[in-house]
């Protein structure tokens, strides 16, 4: 792996430290970090033990010591920051969504190709070993022809009208929120596992809280902070809190996705069930070390994540013995390992081993089809 590369983290919120921790476990040198202000950069660098607190993005781009940039900023910054990094000759790993519109994401795909660098999007959920195992079993034909794919991604962190974060604002994160923020993880995952592409969608979305209360000083996402908020202002919300999407896949399979950020008790729960003509598989992100395998004529199975029990494909993404559970942070580590291994190989025309800008673009195409379907109340081809 290319652990001789130096990396800069852009963004000091929830994802910045997550990326930093995963990269350090791989032995990648995280040299510095940039926040939305010099003070935030300084505090983050001190908290994370990083050598450099950047004052602005131009300082990052002009730093010849930096070969890779990880973008973990709010969505509206992704296009400009990724474009500038690519033009500066940096490899880019961007949080999803890749951009705010398909025009932006398409331009990034073209630019990444021209610049001949590695350009990836962090769809880390692909890298849970048992998701790779499910894909391996489907590729070998063990499940037979895929008939249906359904599931959900649900959370509760925006349950109350007093829950607030920049993601609820269309101008910050895009018109779609729950679908774009977490639904795209599910859509990317099931298409990667099955090898099937969504052909058309029929969506019904809902804004549960048309007005939310914005506090003075935004609460850090998923920080677990509980505090009294004395001063707030009412903010109109146009983004989706929850919704259902019917799906038709190329090849004839069909299915559905339920997405919600207002479901009590579900902290971060992605679930899918994929049914084939011979067998079915199901997985739950809150119990990521177990894969359910369904049979018609014999007892069903629970497969534990164990390098001695899985396929060669899944074994490559397992770091510990069976019973020594791996989880959320490990999925980032494995995604980044695939990205940095690709850089180390040095052939940027070779097929990518990580989620690419092109795949990030496809997810935004899918989001725009879902939004159009919701607004026009009809099936829309992707």
PDB file of N, CA and C in Angstrom, residues 156-196:
ATOM      1  N   UNK A 156     -32.636   7.916  13.797  1.00  0.00           N
ATOM      2  CA  UNK A 156     -33.577   8.729  14.580  1.00  0.00           C
ATOM      3  C   UNK A 156     -33.028  10.090  14.984  1.00  0.00           C
ATOM      4  N   UNK A 157     -31.892  10.502  14.462  1.00  0.00           N
ATOM      5  CA  UNK A 157     -31.216  11.692  14.966  1.00  0.00           C
ATOM      6  C   UNK A 157     -31.901  13.000  14.582  1.00  0.00           C
ATOM      7  N   UNK A 158     -32.894  12.934  13.678  1.00  0.00           N
ATOM      8  CA  UNK A 158     -33.659  14.128  13.308  1.00  0.00           C
ATOM      9  C   UNK A 158     -35.141  13.958  13.638  1.00  0.00           C
ATOM     10  N   UNK A 159     -35.423  13.177  14.667  1.00  0.00           N
ATOM     11  CA  UNK A 159     -36.800  12.863  15.029  1.00  0.00           C
ATOM     12  C   UNK A 159     -37.606  14.089  15.455  1.00  0.00           C
ATOM     13  N   UNK A 160     -36.994  14.984  16.211  1.00  0.00           N
ATOM     14  CA  UNK A 160     -37.727  16.110  16.794  1.00  0.00           C
ATOM     15  C   UNK A 160     -37.528  17.383  15.971  1.00  0.00           C
ATOM     16  N   UNK A 161     -38.502  18.287  16.002  1.00  0.00           N
ATOM     17  CA  UNK A 161     -38.352  19.555  15.258  1.00  0.00           C
ATOM     18  C   UNK A 161     -37.238  20.433  15.804  1.00  0.00           C
ATOM     19  N   UNK A 162     -36.759  20.126  17.003  1.00  0.00           N
ATOM     20  CA  UNK A 162     -35.628  20.855  17.579  1.00  0.00           C
ATOM     21  C   UNK A 162     -34.289  20.244  17.171  1.00  0.00           C
ATOM     22  N   UNK A 163     -34.309  19.097  16.484  1.00  0.00           N
ATOM     23  CA  UNK A 163     -33.072  18.506  15.962  1.00  0.00           C
ATOM     24  C   UNK A 163     -32.666  19.284  14.715  1.00  0.00           C
ATOM     25  N   UNK A 164     -31.410  19.674  14.659  1.00  0.00           N
ATOM     26  CA  UNK A 164     -30.974  20.542  13.556  1.00  0.00           C
ATOM     27  C   UNK A 164     -29.519  20.267  13.208  1.00  0.00           C
ATOM     28  N   UNK A 165     -29.228  20.354  11.916  1.00  0.00           N
ATOM     29  CA  UNK A 165     -27.871  20.235  11.387  1.00  0.00           C
ATOM     30  C   UNK A 165     -27.882  20.837   9.990  1.00  0.00           C
ATOM     31  N   UNK A 166     -26.731  21.232   9.483  1.00  0.00           N
ATOM     32  CA  UNK A 166     -26.676  21.836   8.149  1.00  0.00           C
ATOM     33  C   UNK A 166     -27.281  20.948   7.073  1.00  0.00           C
ATOM     34  N   UNK A 167     -27.290  19.644   7.300  1.00  0.00           N
ATOM     35  CA  UNK A 167     -27.802  18.731   6.281  1.00  0.00           C
ATOM     36  C   UNK A 167     -29.288  18.935   5.971  1.00  0.00           C
ATOM     37  N   UNK A 168     -30.039  19.529   6.886  1.00  0.00           N
ATOM     38  CA  UNK A 168     -31.475  19.714   6.647  1.00  0.00           C
ATOM     39  C   UNK A 168     -31.749  20.846   5.669  1.00  0.00           C
ATOM     40  N   UNK A 169     -30.759  21.670   5.353  1.00  0.00           N
ATOM     41  CA  UNK A 169     -30.937  22.822   4.475  1.00  0.00           C
ATOM     42  C   UNK A 169     -30.613  22.448   3.032  1.00  0.00           C
ATOM     43  N   UNK A 170     -31.555  22.727   2.126  1.00  0.00           N
ATOM     44  CA  UNK A 170     -31.370  22.383   0.722  1.00  0.00           C
ATOM     45  C   UNK A 170     -30.162  23.088   0.123  1.00  0.00           C
ATOM     46  N   UNK A 171     -29.904  24.328   0.544  1.00  0.00           N
ATOM     47  CA  UNK A 171     -28.789  25.074  -0.028  1.00  0.00           C
ATOM     48  C   UNK A 171     -27.439  24.535   0.432  1.00  0.00           C
ATOM     49  N   UNK A 172     -27.414  23.778   1.513  1.00  0.00           N
ATOM     50  CA  UNK A 172     -26.165  23.205   2.027  1.00  0.00           C
ATOM     51  C   UNK A 172     -25.917  21.791   1.521  1.00  0.00           C
ATOM     52  N   UNK A 173     -26.985  20.969   1.511  1.00  0.00           N
ATOM     53  CA  UNK A 173     -26.806  19.562   1.179  1.00  0.00           C
ATOM     54  C   UNK A 173     -27.494  19.097  -0.086  1.00  0.00           C
ATOM     55  N   UNK A 174     -28.384  19.920  -0.633  1.00  0.00           N
ATOM     56  CA  UNK A 174     -29.147  19.522  -1.808  1.00  0.00           C
ATOM     57  C   UNK A 174     -30.612  19.335  -1.459  1.00  0.00           C
ATOM     58  N   UNK A 175     -31.461  19.302  -2.493  1.00  0.00           N
ATOM     59  CA  UNK A 175     -32.906  19.203  -2.284  1.00  0.00           C
ATOM     60  C   UNK A 175     -33.285  17.888  -1.630  1.00  0.00           C
ATOM     61  N   UNK A 176     -32.612  16.813  -2.014  1.00  0.00           N
ATOM     62  CA  UNK A 176     -32.827  15.524  -1.352  1.00  0.00           C
ATOM     63  C   UNK A 176     -31.896  15.426  -0.151  1.00  0.00           C
ATOM     64  N   UNK A 177     -32.410  14.930   0.968  1.00  0.00           N
ATOM     65  CA  UNK A 177     -31.568  14.781   2.150  1.00  0.00           C
ATOM     66  C   UNK A 177     -31.497  13.339   2.631  1.00  0.00           C
ATOM     67  N   UNK A 178     -32.610  12.786   3.135  1.00  0.00           N
ATOM     68  CA  UNK A 178     -32.554  11.415   3.640  1.00  0.00           C
ATOM     69  C   UNK A 178     -32.157  10.443   2.525  1.00  0.00           C
ATOM     70  N   UNK A 179     -32.736  10.618   1.351  1.00  0.00           N
ATOM     71  CA  UNK A 179     -32.407   9.746   0.221  1.00  0.00           C
ATOM     72  C   UNK A 179     -30.945   9.921  -0.174  1.00  0.00           C
ATOM     73  N   UNK A 180     -30.490  11.186  -0.286  1.00  0.00           N
ATOM     74  CA  UNK A 180     -29.122  11.442  -0.739  1.00  0.00           C
ATOM     75  C   UNK A 180     -28.094  11.114   0.330  1.00  0.00           C
ATOM     76  N   UNK A 181     -28.442  11.377   1.585  1.00  0.00           N
ATOM     77  CA  UNK A 181     -27.476  11.214   2.670  1.00  0.00           C
ATOM     78  C   UNK A 181     -27.266   9.753   3.029  1.00  0.00           C
ATOM     79  N   UNK A 182     -28.351   9.003   3.190  1.00  0.00           N
ATOM     80  CA  UNK A 182     -28.203   7.604   3.585  1.00  0.00           C
ATOM     81  C   UNK A 182     -28.782   6.632   2.560  1.00  0.00           C
ATOM     82  N   UNK A 183     -29.828   7.050   1.849  1.00  0.00           N
ATOM     83  CA  UNK A 183     -30.415   6.156   0.854  1.00  0.00           C
ATOM     84  C   UNK A 183     -29.450   5.769  -0.244  1.00  0.00           C
ATOM     85  N   UNK A 184     -28.554   6.705  -0.612  1.00  0.00           N
ATOM     86  CA  UNK A 184     -27.580   6.386  -1.663  1.00  0.00           C
ATOM     87  C   UNK A 184     -26.602   5.305  -1.217  1.00  0.00           C
ATOM     88  N   UNK A 185     -26.312   5.234   0.083  1.00  0.00           N
ATOM     89  CA  UNK A 185     -25.474   4.138   0.581  1.00  0.00           C
ATOM     90  C   UNK A 185     -26.149   2.800   0.278  1.00  0.00           C
ATOM     91  N   UNK A 186     -27.449   2.704   0.576  1.00  0.00           N
ATOM     92  CA  UNK A 186     -28.185   1.458   0.336  1.00  0.00           C
ATOM     93  C   UNK A 186     -28.233   1.143  -1.159  1.00  0.00           C
ATOM     94  N   UNK A 187     -28.541   2.144  -1.967  1.00  0.00           N
ATOM     95  CA  UNK A 187     -28.653   1.923  -3.405  1.00  0.00           C
ATOM     96  C   UNK A 187     -27.320   1.506  -4.013  1.00  0.00           C
ATOM     97  N   UNK A 188     -26.237   2.164  -3.587  1.00  0.00           N
ATOM     98  CA  UNK A 188     -24.912   1.766  -4.066  1.00  0.00           C
ATOM     99  C   UNK A 188     -24.592   0.341  -3.639  1.00  0.00           C
ATOM    100  N   UNK A 189     -24.922   0.023  -2.403  1.00  0.00           N
ATOM    101  CA  UNK A 189     -24.583  -1.290  -1.862  1.00  0.00           C
ATOM    102  C   UNK A 189     -25.292  -2.413  -2.606  1.00  0.00           C
ATOM    103  N   UNK A 190     -26.608  -2.327  -2.766  1.00  0.00           N
ATOM    104  CA  UNK A 190     -27.335  -3.451  -3.370  1.00  0.00           C
ATOM    105  C   UNK A 190     -27.002  -3.587  -4.848  1.00  0.00           C
ATOM    106  N   UNK A 191     -26.716  -2.474  -5.527  1.00  0.00           N
ATOM    107  CA  UNK A 191     -26.320  -2.591  -6.926  1.00  0.00           C
ATOM    108  C   UNK A 191     -24.929  -3.211  -7.047  1.00  0.00           C
ATOM    109  N   UNK A 192     -24.041  -2.870  -6.105  1.00  0.00           N
ATOM    110  CA  UNK A 192     -22.698  -3.463  -6.112  1.00  0.00           C
ATOM    111  C   UNK A 192     -22.758  -4.957  -5.809  1.00  0.00           C
ATOM    112  N   UNK A 193     -23.564  -5.338  -4.831  1.00  0.00           N
ATOM    113  CA  UNK A 193     -23.657  -6.745  -4.444  1.00  0.00           C
ATOM    114  C   UNK A 193     -24.249  -7.599  -5.559  1.00  0.00           C
ATOM    115  N   UNK A 194     -25.320  -7.112  -6.174  1.00  0.00           N
ATOM    116  CA  UNK A 194     -26.035  -7.920  -7.170  1.00  0.00           C
ATOM    117  C   UNK A 194     -25.488  -7.766  -8.583  1.00  0.00           C
ATOM    118  N   UNK A 195     -24.795  -6.648  -8.846  1.00  0.00           N
ATOM    119  CA  UNK A 195     -24.371  -6.359 -10.206  1.00  0.00           C
ATOM    120  C   UNK A 195     -25.493  -5.859 -11.085  1.00  0.00           C
ATOM    121  N   UNK A 196     -26.652  -5.570 -10.486  1.00  0.00           N
ATOM    122  CA  UNK A 196     -27.814  -5.079 -11.227  1.00  0.00           C
ATOM    123  C   UNK A 196     -27.936  -3.569 -11.075  1.00  0.00           C
TER     124      UNK A 196
END
